[in-house]
Tab-separated table of C-alpha atoms in Angstrom:
chain	number	residue	atom	x	y	z
A	297	MET	CA	0.313	0.156	0.071
A	298	SER	CA	1.781	2.926	-0.591
A	299	SER	CA	2.384	6.212	1.645
A	300	ILE	CA	1.836	9.404	1.367
A	301	GLY	CA	4.066	9.535	-0.503
A	302	GLY	CA	3.775	7.314	-2.606
A	303	PRO	CA	4.391	6.902	-6.620
A	304	THR	CA	1.060	7.194	-7.592
A	305	GLN	CA	0.252	10.201	-6.509
A	306	GLY	CA	-2.825	11.431	-8.092
A	307	ALA	CA	-4.657	7.665	-7.721
A	308	VAL	CA	-7.068	6.629	-6.032
A	309	GLN	CA	-5.304	4.160	-3.455
A	310	GLN	CA	-7.658	1.326	-3.054
A	311	PRO	CA	-10.358	1.784	0.751
A	312	ILE	CA	-8.382	-0.045	3.283
A	313	LEU	CA	-9.928	-2.173	5.732
A	314	SER	CA	-10.779	-2.227	9.485
A	315	PRO	CA	-10.103	-4.947	11.435
A	316	ALA	CA	-13.481	-4.494	12.460
A	317	GLY	CA	-15.585	-5.189	8.838
A	318	GLY	CA	-16.876	-2.103	7.979
A	319	ALA	CA	-16.738	-2.881	3.748
A	320	ASN	CA	-19.821	-4.916	5.394
A	321	GLN	CA	-21.808	-2.437	6.583
A	322	ILE	CA	-23.566	-1.563	3.568
A	323	ARG	CA	-22.982	-4.364	0.061
A	324	VAL	CA	-21.940	-3.432	-2.771
A	325	ARG	CA	-24.474	-2.146	-5.302
A	326	ALA	CA	-24.617	-4.847	-8.978
A	327	TYR	CA	-23.598	-2.341	-11.374
A	328	ASN	CA	-26.624	-2.102	-13.071
A	329	GLU	CA	-27.636	-0.858	-9.973
A	330	ARG	CA	-25.067	1.731	-9.823
A	331	LEU	CA	-25.513	2.729	-12.977
A	332	VAL	CA	-29.151	3.791	-12.361
A	333	LEU	CA	-27.929	5.476	-9.355
A	334	SER	CA	-25.661	7.802	-11.319
A	335	LEU	CA	-27.909	8.583	-13.404
A	336	VAL	CA	-30.905	9.323	-11.475
A	337	ARG	CA	-27.415	11.412	-9.420
A	338	LEU	CA	-26.078	13.177	-12.736
A	339	HIS	CA	-29.657	14.378	-13.887
A	340	GLY	CA	-31.052	15.532	-10.227
A	341	SER	CA	-34.332	13.019	-11.267
A	342	GLN	CA	-34.889	10.964	-13.178
A	343	SER	CA	-38.147	8.366	-14.049
A	344	LYS	CA	-38.522	5.022	-15.455
A	345	ALA	CA	-38.742	5.858	-18.632
A	346	ASP	CA	-35.416	8.268	-19.397
A	347	ILE	CA	-33.394	5.538	-17.544
A	348	ALA	CA	-34.811	2.965	-19.772
A	349	ARG	CA	-33.812	4.476	-22.441
A	350	LYS	CA	-30.146	6.188	-21.504
A	351	THR	CA	-29.549	2.589	-20.259
A	352	GLY	CA	-30.833	0.493	-23.075
A	353	LEU	CA	-32.002	-2.002	-20.469
A	354	SER	CA	-35.851	-3.318	-20.811
A	355	ALA	CA	-38.386	-1.011	-18.125
A	356	GLN	CA	-38.658	-4.722	-16.728
A	357	THR	CA	-35.011	-4.944	-15.824
A	358	VAL	CA	-35.365	-1.198	-14.956
A	359	SER	CA	-38.825	-0.997	-13.154
A	360	VAL	CA	-37.190	-3.856	-10.421
A	361	ILE	CA	-34.426	-1.849	-10.402
A	362	MET	CA	-36.131	1.560	-8.763
A	363	ARG	CA	-37.766	-0.304	-6.478
A	364	GLN	CA	-35.743	-1.819	-4.634
A	365	LEU	CA	-33.393	0.639	-5.013
A	366	GLU	CA	-36.784	2.840	-3.643
A	367	LYS	CA	-37.234	0.526	-1.122
A	368	GLU	CA	-34.186	0.656	0.387
A	369	GLY	CA	-33.560	5.019	0.603
A	370	LEU	CA	-31.892	5.911	-2.156
A	371	LEU	CA	-34.083	6.735	-4.276
A	372	SER	CA	-37.165	9.333	-3.378
A	373	ARG	CA	-40.320	10.277	-5.533
A	374	GLY	CA	-40.618	13.327	-6.891
A	375	GLU	CA	-44.635	14.702	-7.833
A	376	PRO	CA	-45.611	13.231	-10.337
A	377	VAL	CA	-45.297	14.898	-14.613
A	378	ARG	CA	-48.635	15.044	-16.195
A	379	GLY	CA	-49.966	16.072	-19.319
A	380	ARG	CA	-48.639	13.679	-21.431
A	381	VAL	CA	-50.630	10.510	-23.033
A	382	GLY	CA	-50.720	7.678	-20.868
A	383	GLN	CA	-50.277	7.238	-16.796
A	384	PRO	CA	-48.067	10.584	-15.088
A	385	SER	CA	-44.326	9.433	-15.136
A	386	ILE	CA	-42.929	10.448	-11.484
A	387	PRO	CA	-39.731	11.141	-11.648
A	388	MET	CA	-37.295	9.303	-8.987
A	389	ARG	CA	-34.226	11.402	-7.208
A	390	LEU	CA	-32.144	10.627	-4.915
A	391	ASN	CA	-31.954	10.548	-0.964
A	392	PRO	CA	-29.934	13.169	0.441
A	393	ASP	CA	-30.275	11.010	4.223
A	394	ALA	CA	-29.702	7.171	2.172
A	395	VAL	CA	-26.106	7.332	3.075
A	396	TYR	CA	-23.383	9.625	4.617
A	397	SER	CA	-19.510	10.121	4.024
A	398	PHE	CA	-16.881	11.503	6.203
A	399	GLY	CA	-14.220	13.695	3.576
A	400	VAL	CA	-11.438	15.320	6.044
A	401	LYS	CA	-8.634	17.324	3.878
A	402	MET	CA	-5.013	17.849	5.328
A	403	GLY	CA	-3.265	21.170	4.295
A	404	ARG	CA	-0.175	22.656	5.042
A	405	ARG	CA	-1.621	25.487	7.214
A	406	SER	CA	-5.431	23.172	8.505
A	407	ALA	CA	-7.045	19.977	7.918
A	408	ASP	CA	-11.368	19.557	7.372
A	409	LEU	CA	-13.191	17.413	8.542
A	410	VAL	CA	-16.792	17.136	6.438
A	411	LEU	CA	-20.072	15.001	6.906
A	412	MET	CA	-21.027	14.954	3.948
A	413	ASP	CA	-24.897	13.278	2.756
A	414	PHE	CA	-25.624	11.450	-0.832
A	415	VAL	CA	-26.065	14.570	-3.229
A	416	GLY	CA	-23.102	16.579	-1.859
A	417	ARG	CA	-24.499	18.574	1.348
A	418	ILE	CA	-21.971	19.056	3.617
A	419	ARG	CA	-24.276	18.453	6.480
A	420	MET	CA	-21.660	18.666	9.622
A	421	GLN	CA	-18.095	19.521	9.649
A	422	LYS	CA	-14.813	20.885	12.481
A	423	ARG	CA	-11.821	22.582	11.187
A	424	LYS	CA	-8.068	23.077	12.582
A	425	THR	CA	-4.843	25.499	12.314
A	426	TYR	CA	-1.755	24.784	13.607
A	427	ALA	CA	1.682	26.065	12.276
A	428	TYR	CA	2.661	22.698	10.090
A	429	PRO	CA	0.958	19.471	9.733
A	430	LEU	CA	2.345	16.424	12.421
A	431	PRO	CA	1.325	12.880	12.157
A	432	ASP	CA	0.130	12.344	15.450
A	433	GLU	CA	-1.440	15.956	15.757
A	434	PHE	CA	-3.398	14.879	12.530
A	435	LEU	CA	-4.877	11.847	13.300
A	436	ASP	CA	-5.586	12.821	16.124
A	437	PHE	CA	-7.898	15.744	15.120
A	438	ILE	CA	-9.597	13.026	12.680
A	439	THR	CA	-10.529	10.104	15.405
A	440	THR	CA	-11.900	12.471	17.237
A	441	GLY	CA	-13.633	14.404	15.035
A	442	ILE	CA	-15.186	11.983	13.900
A	443	THR	CA	-16.367	10.081	17.008
A	444	GLU	CA	-17.648	13.714	18.371
A	445	LEU	CA	-19.327	14.031	15.365
A	446	GLU	CA	-20.957	11.201	14.669
A	447	ALA	CA	-22.028	11.849	18.652
A	448	ARG	CA	-24.417	13.603	17.300
A	449	LEU	CA	-26.141	10.517	14.587
A	450	SER	CA	-28.395	9.014	16.153
A	451	ALA	CA	-27.281	4.609	15.622
A	452	GLU	CA	-29.623	4.682	12.262
A	453	GLU	CA	-27.547	7.593	10.443
A	454	ARG	CA	-24.274	5.683	11.674
A	455	SER	CA	-25.090	2.443	9.952
A	456	ARG	CA	-25.701	4.631	6.683
A	457	ILE	CA	-22.021	5.870	7.080
A	458	ALA	CA	-20.144	4.597	4.002
A	459	GLY	CA	-16.037	5.383	4.526
A	460	VAL	CA	-13.528	8.140	5.188
A	461	GLY	CA	-12.018	10.064	2.108
A	462	ILE	CA	-8.817	11.397	2.628
A	463	ALA	CA	-7.353	14.217	0.223
A	464	ALA	CA	-4.028	15.280	1.183
A	465	PRO	CA	-0.094	16.685	-0.144
A	466	PHE	CA	1.736	14.020	-1.561
A	467	GLU	CA	5.579	14.673	-0.035
A	468	LEU	CA	5.188	16.831	2.889
A	469	TRP	CA	8.559	17.641	3.702
A	470	ASN	CA	8.854	19.717	0.310
A	471	TRP	CA	9.505	23.184	0.576
A	472	GLU	CA	9.417	23.580	4.617
A	473	GLU	CA	10.844	26.254	4.000
A	474	GLU	CA	7.660	27.987	2.004
A	475	VAL	CA	5.754	27.282	4.673
A	476	GLY	CA	8.105	28.334	6.974
A	477	SER	CA	8.096	24.818	9.322
A	478	PRO	CA	11.897	23.936	11.220
A	479	LYS	CA	14.283	22.102	9.514
A	480	GLY	CA	14.002	18.744	9.239
A	481	ALA	CA	10.769	18.593	11.229
A	482	MET	CA	8.598	17.942	7.559
A	483	ASP	CA	10.479	14.322	7.438
A	484	VAL	CA	8.423	12.000	9.967
A	485	TRP	CA	5.716	12.076	7.764
A	486	ARG	CA	8.490	9.967	4.794
A	487	ASP	CA	7.336	6.994	7.216
A	488	VAL	CA	4.041	7.531	6.805
A	489	ASP	CA	2.012	6.067	5.715
A	490	LEU	CA	-1.427	7.817	5.720
A	491	GLN	CA	-4.433	6.025	5.003
A	492	THR	CA	-3.170	2.569	6.994
A	493	GLU	CA	-2.834	4.327	10.102
A	494	VAL	CA	-6.582	5.898	9.783
A	495	ALA	CA	-7.820	2.428	8.994
A	496	ALA	CA	-6.483	0.745	12.268
A	497	ARG	CA	-8.140	4.040	13.854
A	498	LEU	CA	-11.304	3.659	12.396
A	499	SER	CA	-14.323	0.582	12.099
A	500	LEU	CA	-14.599	2.472	8.557
A	501	PRO	CA	-12.984	1.469	5.029
A	502	VAL	CA	-11.089	4.384	4.059
A	503	PHE	CA	-9.614	5.868	0.621
A	504	LEU	CA	-6.291	8.659	0.053
A	505	GLN	CA	-6.687	10.641	-3.033
A	506	ASN	CA	-4.071	14.206	-3.488
A	507	ASP	CA	-5.735	17.064	-2.258
A	508	ALA	CA	-5.163	18.523	-5.523
A	509	THR	CA	-6.925	15.851	-7.444
A	510	SER	CA	-9.883	15.456	-5.604
A	511	ALA	CA	-10.796	19.818	-5.371
A	512	CYS	CA	-10.337	18.023	-9.533
A	513	GLY	CA	-12.845	15.318	-8.949
A	514	ALA	CA	-16.392	17.162	-6.345
A	515	GLU	CA	-15.911	19.931	-9.691
A	516	LEU	CA	-16.299	16.642	-11.489
A	517	VAL	CA	-19.145	15.929	-10.311
A	518	PHE	CA	-20.813	18.634	-8.249
A	519	GLY	CA	-19.769	21.641	-10.019
A	520	ASN	CA	-19.059	22.282	-13.679
A	521	GLY	CA	-18.349	19.184	-15.144
A	522	PRO	CA	-21.945	18.007	-16.670
A	523	SER	CA	-21.439	21.518	-19.055
A	524	TYR	CA	-17.930	21.080	-19.959
A	525	PRO	CA	-15.720	17.298	-20.548
A	526	ASP	CA	-13.407	18.540	-20.791
A	527	PHE	CA	-10.549	21.348	-18.387
A	528	VAL	CA	-7.551	22.180	-17.096
A	529	TYR	CA	-8.854	22.405	-13.003
A	530	PHE	CA	-6.017	24.628	-10.777
A	531	PHE	CA	-7.335	24.843	-7.158
A	532	ILE	CA	-5.200	27.344	-5.054
A	533	GLY	CA	-4.475	26.285	-1.840
A	534	SER	CA	-0.709	26.951	0.610
A	535	PHE	CA	0.191	25.243	-2.614
A	536	ILE	CA	-2.005	26.446	-6.665
A	537	GLY	CA	-2.174	22.077	-7.494
A	538	GLY	CA	-4.469	21.279	-10.504
A	539	GLY	CA	-6.303	18.596	-12.363
A	540	ILE	CA	-6.525	17.467	-15.197
A	541	VAL	CA	-9.984	15.728	-16.809
A	542	LEU	CA	-10.679	14.254	-20.100
A	543	ASN	CA	-13.953	13.143	-21.599
A	544	SER	CA	-15.518	13.523	-18.596
A	545	ALA	CA	-13.074	11.735	-16.679
A	546	ILE	CA	-10.002	12.433	-14.379
A	547	PHE	CA	-6.895	12.121	-16.090
A	548	SER	CA	-4.205	11.085	-13.732
A	549	GLY	CA	-1.033	10.023	-16.835
A	550	ARG	CA	1.476	7.315	-17.084
A	551	THR	CA	2.580	7.717	-13.137
A	552	GLY	CA	0.226	9.327	-11.342
A	553	THR	CA	0.540	13.499	-11.290
A	554	ALA	CA	-0.759	14.169	-14.831
A	555	GLY	CA	-2.213	17.982	-14.030
A	556	ALA	CA	0.119	19.239	-10.987
A	557	ILE	CA	0.102	22.071	-11.586
A	558	GLY	CA	2.524	23.592	-9.431
A	559	PRO	CA	5.691	23.125	-10.827
A	560	LEU	CA	4.420	25.425	-14.878
A	561	PRO	CA	7.729	26.736	-15.719
A	562	VAL	CA	5.974	31.107	-15.571
A	563	ARG	CA	7.165	34.638	-16.115
A	564	GLY	CA	7.905	36.897	-13.277
A	565	LYS	CA	7.158	40.885	-13.284
A	566	ASN	CA	10.726	40.873	-14.122
A	567	GLY	CA	10.951	38.403	-16.167
A	568	GLU	CA	12.081	35.483	-14.281
A	569	THR	CA	11.536	31.751	-14.217
A	570	LEU	CA	9.501	30.729	-12.005
A	571	GLN	CA	6.932	27.650	-10.631
A	572	LEU	CA	3.341	28.716	-10.790
A	573	LEU	CA	3.273	27.352	-7.244
A	574	GLU	CA	6.063	30.727	-6.208
A	575	VAL	CA	3.820	33.061	-7.046
A	576	ALA	CA	-0.228	31.516	-6.642
A	577	SER	CA	0.072	30.283	-4.153
A	578	ILE	CA	-1.596	31.452	-0.729
A	579	PHE	CA	1.735	31.337	0.539
A	580	VAL	CA	3.043	33.511	-0.795
A	581	LEU	CA	0.242	36.189	-0.442
A	582	GLU	CA	0.765	35.268	3.757
A	583	ASN	CA	5.055	36.131	2.702
A	584	MET	CA	3.768	39.767	1.539
A	585	LEU	CA	1.843	39.785	4.547
A	586	ARG	CA	4.341	39.096	7.041
A	587	GLU	CA	6.530	41.394	4.544
A	588	ARG	CA	4.070	44.786	6.529
A	589	ASP	CA	4.086	43.291	9.540
A	590	ILE	CA	0.292	42.413	9.346
A	591	ASP	CA	-1.230	39.248	10.857
A	592	PRO	CA	-2.247	36.527	8.115
A	593	GLN	CA	-3.806	34.666	10.868
A	594	PRO	CA	-7.452	34.847	8.432
A	595	LEU	CA	-5.933	33.136	5.830
A	596	TRP	CA	-6.091	29.794	7.731
A	597	TYR	CA	-9.644	30.066	9.528
A	598	SER	CA	-12.617	29.480	7.503
A	599	ALA	CA	-13.018	31.094	4.467
A	600	ASP	CA	-15.741	32.788	5.426
A	601	ASP	CA	-13.364	34.826	8.388
A	602	TRP	CA	-10.582	36.283	5.365
A	603	ILE	CA	-10.742	40.348	5.190
A	604	ASP	CA	-9.549	42.144	2.377
A	605	PHE	CA	-5.680	43.332	3.531
A	606	GLY	CA	-5.764	46.170	0.223
A	607	GLU	CA	-3.472	46.306	-1.599
A	608	PRO	CA	-0.696	43.532	-0.622
A	609	LEU	CA	-4.280	41.363	-1.229
A	610	GLU	CA	-4.663	43.248	-4.744
A	611	ASN	CA	-0.920	42.447	-5.522
A	612	TRP	CA	-0.830	39.408	-5.003
A	613	ILE	CA	-4.076	38.590	-6.888
A	614	GLN	CA	-2.554	39.975	-9.734
A	615	ASP	CA	0.824	38.601	-10.109
A	616	THR	CA	-1.688	35.739	-10.275
A	617	ALA	CA	-3.389	35.895	-12.910
A	618	ARG	CA	-0.700	36.862	-14.795
A	619	ALA	CA	0.534	33.873	-13.784
A	620	LEU	CA	-2.598	31.808	-14.325
A	621	ALA	CA	-2.820	33.592	-17.831
A	622	GLN	CA	0.288	31.956	-18.897
A	623	ALA	CA	-0.445	28.084	-17.545
A	624	ILE	CA	-4.438	28.365	-18.980
A	625	VAL	CA	-2.442	29.425	-22.787
A	626	ALA	CA	0.274	27.025	-22.038
A	627	ALA	CA	-2.171	23.808	-21.268
A	628	ALA	CA	-4.521	25.269	-23.886
A	629	SER	CA	-1.626	25.052	-26.109
A	630	ILE	CA	-1.414	21.435	-25.565
A	631	ILE	CA	-4.602	20.272	-25.656
A	632	ASP	CA	-7.603	21.412	-26.854
A	633	PHE	CA	-9.708	21.699	-22.817
A	634	SER	CA	-13.138	23.447	-23.656
A	635	ALA	CA	-12.660	25.348	-19.430
A	636	ALA	CA	-10.428	26.935	-17.405
A	637	VAL	CA	-11.745	26.294	-13.831
A	638	ILE	CA	-9.892	28.676	-10.978
A	639	ASP	CA	-11.490	27.460	-7.560
A	640	GLY	CA	-9.367	27.362	-3.652
A	641	GLY	CA	-9.314	27.988	-0.044
A	642	PHE	CA	-10.030	31.482	0.054
A	643	PRO	CA	-14.607	33.161	-0.882
A	644	ASP	CA	-16.301	33.798	-3.286
A	645	TRP	CA	-15.093	37.146	-3.622
A	646	VAL	CA	-11.776	36.668	-3.404
A	647	ARG	CA	-12.204	34.046	-6.299
A	648	GLU	CA	-14.505	35.895	-8.664
A	649	ARG	CA	-11.455	38.867	-8.457
A	650	ILE	CA	-9.016	35.980	-9.464
A	651	VAL	CA	-11.127	35.234	-12.490
A	652	LYS	CA	-11.857	38.470	-13.889
A	653	ALA	CA	-8.167	39.477	-13.356
A	654	THR	CA	-7.208	36.651	-15.236
A	655	ILE	CA	-9.429	36.703	-18.479
A	656	ALA	CA	-8.205	40.199	-19.045
A	657	GLU	CA	-3.994	39.024	-18.292
A	658	ALA	CA	-4.938	36.727	-20.726
A	659	ASP	CA	-5.683	39.563	-23.202
A	660	LYS	CA	-3.070	40.697	-22.691
A	661	LEU	CA	-1.177	37.627	-24.444
A	662	ASP	CA	-0.249	36.636	-27.755
A	663	LEU	CA	-2.746	34.300	-28.338
A	664	GLN	CA	-2.228	33.069	-32.467
A	665	GLY	CA	-2.923	29.889	-32.844
A	666	VAL	CA	-4.108	28.948	-29.322
A	667	VAL	CA	-8.103	28.320	-29.144
A	668	MET	CA	-8.960	29.555	-25.723
A	669	PRO	CA	-10.773	27.805	-23.374
A	670	ASP	CA	-13.542	29.824	-21.120
A	671	ILE	CA	-12.506	30.761	-17.830
A	672	ILE	CA	-14.570	30.788	-14.667
A	673	GLU	CA	-14.788	30.155	-11.315
A	674	GLY	CA	-15.351	26.916	-9.711
A	675	ALA	CA	-18.608	26.024	-8.425
A	676	VAL	CA	-17.363	23.729	-5.333
A	677	GLY	CA	-15.703	26.771	-3.677
A	678	ALA	CA	-12.889	26.473	-0.326
A	679	GLN	CA	-14.036	23.170	0.822
A	680	ALA	CA	-13.644	21.244	-3.096
A	681	ARG	CA	-10.732	19.708	-1.553
A	682	ALA	CA	-13.436	17.948	1.414
A	683	ILE	CA	-15.917	17.252	-0.503
A	684	GLY	CA	-13.632	15.081	-3.075
A	685	GLY	CA	-12.270	13.232	-0.331
A	686	ALA	CA	-15.247	12.547	1.526
A	687	SER	CA	-17.091	11.864	-3.060
A	688	LEU	CA	-14.326	8.363	-2.254
A	689	PRO	CA	-16.725	6.128	-0.626
A	690	ILE	CA	-19.671	6.760	-2.092
A	691	PHE	CA	-18.456	6.218	-5.637
A	692	ALA	CA	-16.615	2.788	-4.155
A	693	ARG	CA	-19.464	1.694	-2.761
A	694	TYR	CA	-23.262	3.292	-4.869
A	695	LEU	CA	-21.649	5.012	-8.631
A	696	THR	CA	-20.627	4.359	-11.510
A	697	ASP	CA	-17.464	5.859	-12.817
A	698	GLN	CA	-18.207	9.688	-14.917
A	699	ASN	CA	-16.535	8.619	-17.629
A	700	VAL	CA	-18.192	4.517	-17.559
A	701	LEU	CA	-20.852	6.475	-17.198
A	702	PHE	CA	-21.319	8.645	-20.191
A	703	LYS	CA	-20.206	6.166	-22.569
A	704	GLU	CA	-22.747	4.521	-21.212
A	705	VAL	CA	-25.168	6.717	-21.735
A	706	ASP	CA	-23.203	7.817	-25.074
A	707	ASN	CA	-23.656	4.365	-26.316
A	708	ALA	CA	-27.413	4.197	-25.468
A	709	GLU	CA	-28.513	6.754	-27.191
A	710	GLY	CA	-27.287	6.950	-30.463
A	711	PRO	CA	-24.559	9.095	-32.669
């Protein structure tokens, strides 16, 4: 099992099950059941006729599956749609209360724990800030936090928890100087298998995925994904990271590191060559504030608690936008993306300013021969990494891979 510094950095690690046998708490769905649930999730609601048409399954098969899913509480009925010949159509929706999942985001300055329902809504959450992450402190946050949140649920609700998904940056020992941790303090992570350590403390299946990839997955499933089958994704956290979506599926590449856009070379204000992460990362804004004797602590509180830092913030936004514009042009020169999606661990008003500034900076560049994608705001927001983590157990148990889902629909409906 790969540790937190393993080679497949963008890939989902297979779930580790606790000795208590968490995988048996909720049975793994059969393929056709997953396909039905996935189509309902994708479209918000679907009738039996809709499902039969899109999957190519017989009306009888779809009827049997949907009756069983409704009986188990996974689907709920909407209001009948009348006005057509024959019986009224009854749309079926995912029951938000049917399944819950824990999502954990570990960042270099803060950690978040969320309880997410079946349709991607956060029901409860906890947050912890720190100067830099250490294994014991982080593991304690997960175990005590899950215990606390579970205590607020009924026994029936606890039985519906599908698992725990962790979104964490790999190779945490890198860039110690940038985050201000003591030299060598982060080396302890080299020998930590985070997924195994968490699974040993919990009675639930545990999944692990790179944090930026998790955020990209959340955008694909719960955000702009249905509107853009191909997009390059940027998530600005302590360090900027990202992902690539092709044909409505995350593309992780040969080694799992495709879309790790942080090292992308860009030109700085003075013409020097820098890595994208050296410009468009929140730690850069933190250092800018420190240089002006401004307390940067609000950066690591909840995104809702950010304040407008005035000139330093505006300077950082402009620098970030200039670098992002270059990165987007470079990406669009390789792949004909339909969109470049920008999100991050900050308030919506900061994201809006960054996106507007990036569009303006892109217009200043030489775009000859480049078909520019739409430059748009992410739709998930600051909790994208935790939401992406929480979706891992749900997809593993109940839903199909997004790429498989779209292929099934395309094949059923013809050219």
